[in-house]
Amino acid sequence: SLKRGQYIVDDDSRFLYKKYFNKRKNKVLIKQGHDQIKLLFKKYLELSIEQKLRSDVPIGIFLSGGLDSSLIAAVARKFYTNKIESYTIDFENNKNLHLKKARIISDKLGINNHQIILTPEKALNAIKTLPYALTSPAVDPSQIPLLVLSEFASKKTPVCLTGDGADELFNGYVRYKRFEIIRFLRIINFKYFIPIIKFLKPNTKFTRYFKSINSISIENSYLNMFYQWYDKDPFIDKTHTNNKNKF
């Protein structure tokens, strides 16, 4: 398994473990204040995207309307003077949620947005083609709509930018809001009211928070939450918790 700050390289005959982050070498960054870190992030984000815009063919953007693609689209619009095409895919039963968000972002930035719906027929064709499109074995359901969108976009733009990971960095997922609820409920010692709520309304969805609130530390509350939310055994038990982590 990978240690903190490591990444792995498949060198055919062996796996190479390399460090991309070293706390001792990054003391200057760690000591920066909140405002300085925001400026550094903006600087490196823009630099990274600006470098990817150097192309002798038309460039497009996979735009879902989420954090990743919206950030990339905004920065690309800032530095790329040529025409930008964006592409969005959505599911038939998703009430055009991605299409609506992408349209708002594209209209705001003044870029063209091309939209497509993923039908069962398109998904089935993508499944048949997918093994030949992958350079290595991988299991990710998003590969199916991504392949369909890539084929759709390739008719106009040979190169498209896309992103991944911003939701983890900036709490983009709705489920992260539960963490703030847990933090607030732990602060006010809400656990003492849990028996009363269980008695008055035992079937409320709010009971999903109870085990997390009772965890021995705030870290355990977060780690256990996804398991307890779906009525699974806790990921970390009290017996495996060091006393120094107590909340």
Coordinates of C-alpha atoms in Angstrom, one line a residue:
S1 CA 0.0 0.0 0.0
L2 CA 1.1 3.6 -0.6
K3 CA 2.3 5.7 2.3
R4 CA 1.4 9.4 2.7
G5 CA 2.8 11.6 0.0
Q6 CA 3.7 8.7 -2.3
Y7 CA 2.8 7.7 -5.8
I8 CA 3.5 4.5 -7.7
V9 CA 5.0 3.9 -11.2
D10 CA 4.5 0.7 -13.1
D11 CA 7.9 0.1 -14.7
D12 CA 6.8 -3.2 -16.4
S13 CA 9.1 -5.4 -14.4
R14 CA 8.6 -3.7 -11.0
F15 CA 6.7 -1.0 -9.1
L16 CA 8.6 2.2 -8.2
Y17 CA 7.5 4.1 -5.1
K18 CA 8.2 7.8 -5.3
K19 CA 7.4 10.7 -3.0
Y20 CA 5.6 13.8 -4.3
F21 CA 5.3 15.5 -1.0
N22 CA 7.8 15.9 1.9
K23 CA 6.9 17.8 5.0
R24 CA 10.4 18.8 5.8
K25 CA 11.0 20.2 2.3
N26 CA 7.6 22.0 2.3
K27 CA 7.8 23.8 5.6
V28 CA 7.6 27.2 3.8
L29 CA 4.3 26.2 2.2
I30 CA 2.9 24.7 5.4
K31 CA 3.7 27.9 7.4
Q32 CA 1.8 30.1 4.9
G33 CA -1.4 31.7 6.0
H34 CA -4.8 31.1 4.5
D35 CA -4.6 34.1 2.1
Q36 CA -1.1 33.1 0.9
I37 CA -2.2 29.5 0.2
K38 CA -5.1 30.7 -1.8
L39 CA -2.8 32.9 -4.0
L40 CA -0.4 30.0 -4.4
F41 CA -3.1 27.7 -5.4
K42 CA -4.5 30.2 -8.0
K43 CA -1.0 30.7 -9.4
Y44 CA -0.3 27.0 -9.9
L45 CA -3.7 26.1 -11.1
E46 CA -3.6 28.8 -13.8
L47 CA 0.0 27.8 -14.7
S48 CA -0.9 24.2 -15.1
I49 CA -3.9 24.9 -17.3
E50 CA -2.1 27.5 -19.4
Q51 CA 0.5 24.9 -20.2
K52 CA -2.1 22.4 -21.4
L53 CA -3.6 25.0 -23.7
R54 CA -0.5 25.0 -25.9
S55 CA -1.8 23.0 -28.9
D56 CA -1.7 23.3 -32.7
V57 CA -5.2 21.8 -32.9
P58 CA -8.6 23.1 -31.6
I59 CA -9.1 22.5 -27.8
G60 CA -12.3 21.5 -26.1
I61 CA -13.4 21.0 -22.5
F62 CA -15.5 18.3 -20.9
L63 CA -17.9 20.5 -18.9
S64 CA -20.2 18.9 -16.3
G65 CA -20.9 22.1 -14.4
G66 CA -19.1 20.8 -11.4
L67 CA -16.1 22.2 -9.6
D68 CA -13.4 20.5 -11.6
S69 CA -14.6 21.3 -15.1
S70 CA -15.9 24.7 -14.2
L71 CA -12.5 25.8 -12.8
I72 CA -10.7 24.5 -15.9
A73 CA -13.2 26.3 -18.2
A74 CA -12.9 29.6 -16.3
V75 CA -9.0 29.5 -16.4
A76 CA -9.0 28.4 -20.1
R77 CA -11.3 31.2 -21.0
K78 CA -8.9 33.6 -19.3
F79 CA -5.8 32.5 -21.2
Y80 CA -7.0 30.9 -24.5
T81 CA -7.8 33.5 -27.2
N82 CA -9.2 31.0 -29.7
K83 CA -12.7 29.6 -29.8
I84 CA -13.4 27.1 -27.0
E85 CA -15.9 24.2 -27.4
S86 CA -17.3 22.5 -24.4
Y87 CA -19.0 19.1 -24.2
T88 CA -21.5 17.7 -21.7
I89 CA -23.1 14.3 -21.3
D90 CA -26.0 13.4 -19.0
F91 CA -28.2 10.4 -18.3
E92 CA -31.8 10.0 -19.5
N93 CA -33.2 9.8 -16.0
N94 CA -31.1 12.6 -14.4
K95 CA -33.5 15.4 -15.3
N96 CA -30.8 17.0 -17.4
L97 CA -29.0 18.1 -14.2
H98 CA -25.5 18.2 -15.7
L99 CA -26.8 19.8 -18.9
K100 CA -28.5 22.6 -17.0
K101 CA -25.4 23.3 -14.9
A102 CA -23.1 23.2 -17.9
R103 CA -25.3 25.5 -19.8
I104 CA -25.2 28.1 -17.0
I105 CA -21.3 27.9 -16.8
S106 CA -20.8 28.0 -20.6
D107 CA -23.2 31.0 -21.0
K108 CA -21.4 32.8 -18.2
L109 CA -18.0 32.2 -19.7
G110 CA -19.1 32.8 -23.3
I111 CA -18.1 29.4 -24.7
N112 CA -20.0 27.0 -26.9
N113 CA -21.6 24.0 -25.2
H114 CA -22.5 20.8 -27.1
Q115 CA -24.8 18.4 -25.2
I116 CA -25.5 14.7 -25.6
I117 CA -27.7 12.2 -23.7
L118 CA -26.3 8.7 -22.7
T119 CA -28.9 6.2 -23.9
P120 CA -28.9 2.5 -23.2
E121 CA -27.9 1.8 -26.8
K122 CA -24.9 4.2 -26.6
A123 CA -23.8 2.7 -23.3
L124 CA -24.0 -0.9 -24.7
N125 CA -21.9 0.1 -27.7
A126 CA -19.4 1.8 -25.4
I127 CA -19.1 -1.4 -23.3
K128 CA -18.2 -3.4 -26.4
T129 CA -15.6 -0.8 -27.4
L130 CA -14.1 0.0 -24.0
P131 CA -11.6 -2.9 -23.7
Y132 CA -9.9 -1.8 -26.9
A133 CA -9.8 1.9 -25.7
L134 CA -8.1 1.3 -22.4
T135 CA -4.3 1.1 -22.1
S136 CA -4.5 -0.9 -18.9
P137 CA -7.2 -2.8 -17.0
A138 CA -9.4 -0.5 -14.9
V139 CA -12.8 -0.6 -13.3
D140 CA -14.7 2.7 -13.2
P141 CA -18.4 3.1 -14.3
S142 CA -17.6 6.7 -15.5
Q143 CA -15.5 5.2 -18.3
I144 CA -18.7 4.4 -20.2
P145 CA -20.1 8.0 -20.5
L146 CA -16.5 9.3 -20.8
L147 CA -15.9 7.1 -23.9
V148 CA -19.3 8.2 -25.5
L149 CA -18.5 11.9 -24.8
S150 CA -15.0 11.5 -26.2
E151 CA -16.3 10.0 -29.5
F152 CA -18.9 12.8 -29.6
A153 CA -16.3 15.6 -29.0
S154 CA -13.6 14.1 -31.3
K155 CA -15.7 15.1 -34.3
K156 CA -14.8 18.8 -33.6
T157 CA -11.9 18.9 -31.2
P158 CA -9.1 16.3 -31.1
V159 CA -7.9 17.6 -27.7
C160 CA -10.1 18.1 -24.7
L161 CA -9.3 19.1 -21.1
T162 CA -10.9 17.5 -18.1
G163 CA -10.3 17.4 -14.4
D164 CA -10.7 15.2 -11.4
G165 CA -10.2 15.7 -7.6
A166 CA -11.6 19.2 -6.9
D167 CA -14.7 17.8 -5.1
E168 CA -12.3 16.2 -2.6
L169 CA -10.3 19.4 -2.2
F170 CA -13.2 21.8 -1.9
N171 CA -16.0 19.8 -0.3
G172 CA -17.9 19.6 -3.6
Y173 CA -19.9 16.5 -2.8
V174 CA -23.2 16.9 -0.9
R175 CA -22.2 14.2 1.5
Y176 CA -19.4 16.5 3.0
K177 CA -22.1 18.7 4.4
R178 CA -22.8 15.9 6.9
F179 CA -19.3 16.4 8.4
E180 CA -20.3 20.0 9.4
I181 CA -23.5 18.7 10.9
I182 CA -21.5 16.1 13.0
R183 CA -19.0 18.7 14.1
F184 CA -21.7 21.0 15.3
L185 CA -23.6 18.3 17.1
R186 CA -20.5 17.1 18.9
I187 CA -19.7 20.6 20.0
I188 CA -23.1 21.1 21.7
N189 CA -23.0 17.5 23.2
F190 CA -26.1 16.5 21.3
K191 CA -25.4 12.9 22.2
Y192 CA -27.2 13.4 25.5
F193 CA -30.5 14.0 23.6
I194 CA -30.2 10.9 21.4
P195 CA -32.2 8.6 23.7
I196 CA -35.1 11.1 23.7
I197 CA -35.1 11.4 19.9
K198 CA -34.9 7.6 19.5
F199 CA -37.9 7.2 21.8
L200 CA -40.0 9.9 20.2
K201 CA -39.2 9.2 16.6
P202 CA -37.2 5.9 16.2
N203 CA -37.4 5.7 12.4
T204 CA -36.1 9.2 11.5
K205 CA -33.1 9.4 9.1
F206 CA -31.4 11.6 11.7
T207 CA -30.6 8.4 13.7
R208 CA -27.9 7.7 11.1
Y209 CA -25.8 10.4 12.8
F210 CA -26.1 8.9 16.3
K211 CA -23.2 6.4 16.1
S212 CA -21.0 8.9 14.4
I213 CA -21.7 11.5 17.1
N214 CA -20.9 8.9 19.8
S215 CA -17.5 8.1 18.3
I216 CA -14.6 8.6 20.6
S217 CA -13.0 11.3 18.4
I218 CA -13.9 13.7 15.6
E219 CA -11.6 11.7 13.3
N220 CA -13.5 8.5 14.0
S221 CA -16.8 10.3 13.4
Y222 CA -15.7 11.2 9.9
L223 CA -14.1 7.8 9.1
N224 CA -17.0 5.8 10.4
M225 CA -19.7 8.0 8.9
F226 CA -20.0 6.4 5.5
Y227 CA -20.2 3.0 7.0
Q228 CA -22.7 3.8 9.6
W229 CA -24.8 5.9 7.1
Y230 CA -25.6 2.6 5.3
D231 CA -25.9 0.5 8.4
K232 CA -22.5 -1.2 8.1
D233 CA -20.0 -2.1 10.8
P234 CA -17.7 0.8 11.8
F235 CA -14.5 1.2 9.9
I236 CA -12.6 2.1 13.1
D237 CA -13.5 0.7 16.5
K238 CA -12.8 2.3 19.8
T239 CA -10.4 -0.4 20.6
H240 CA -8.1 0.7 17.8
T241 CA -8.1 4.3 18.8
N242 CA -5.2 5.9 20.6
N243 CA -6.0 8.1 23.6
K244 CA -4.2 11.1 22.0
N245 CA -6.9 11.3 19.4
K246 CA -9.7 11.9 21.9
F247 CA -12.0 14.7 21.0

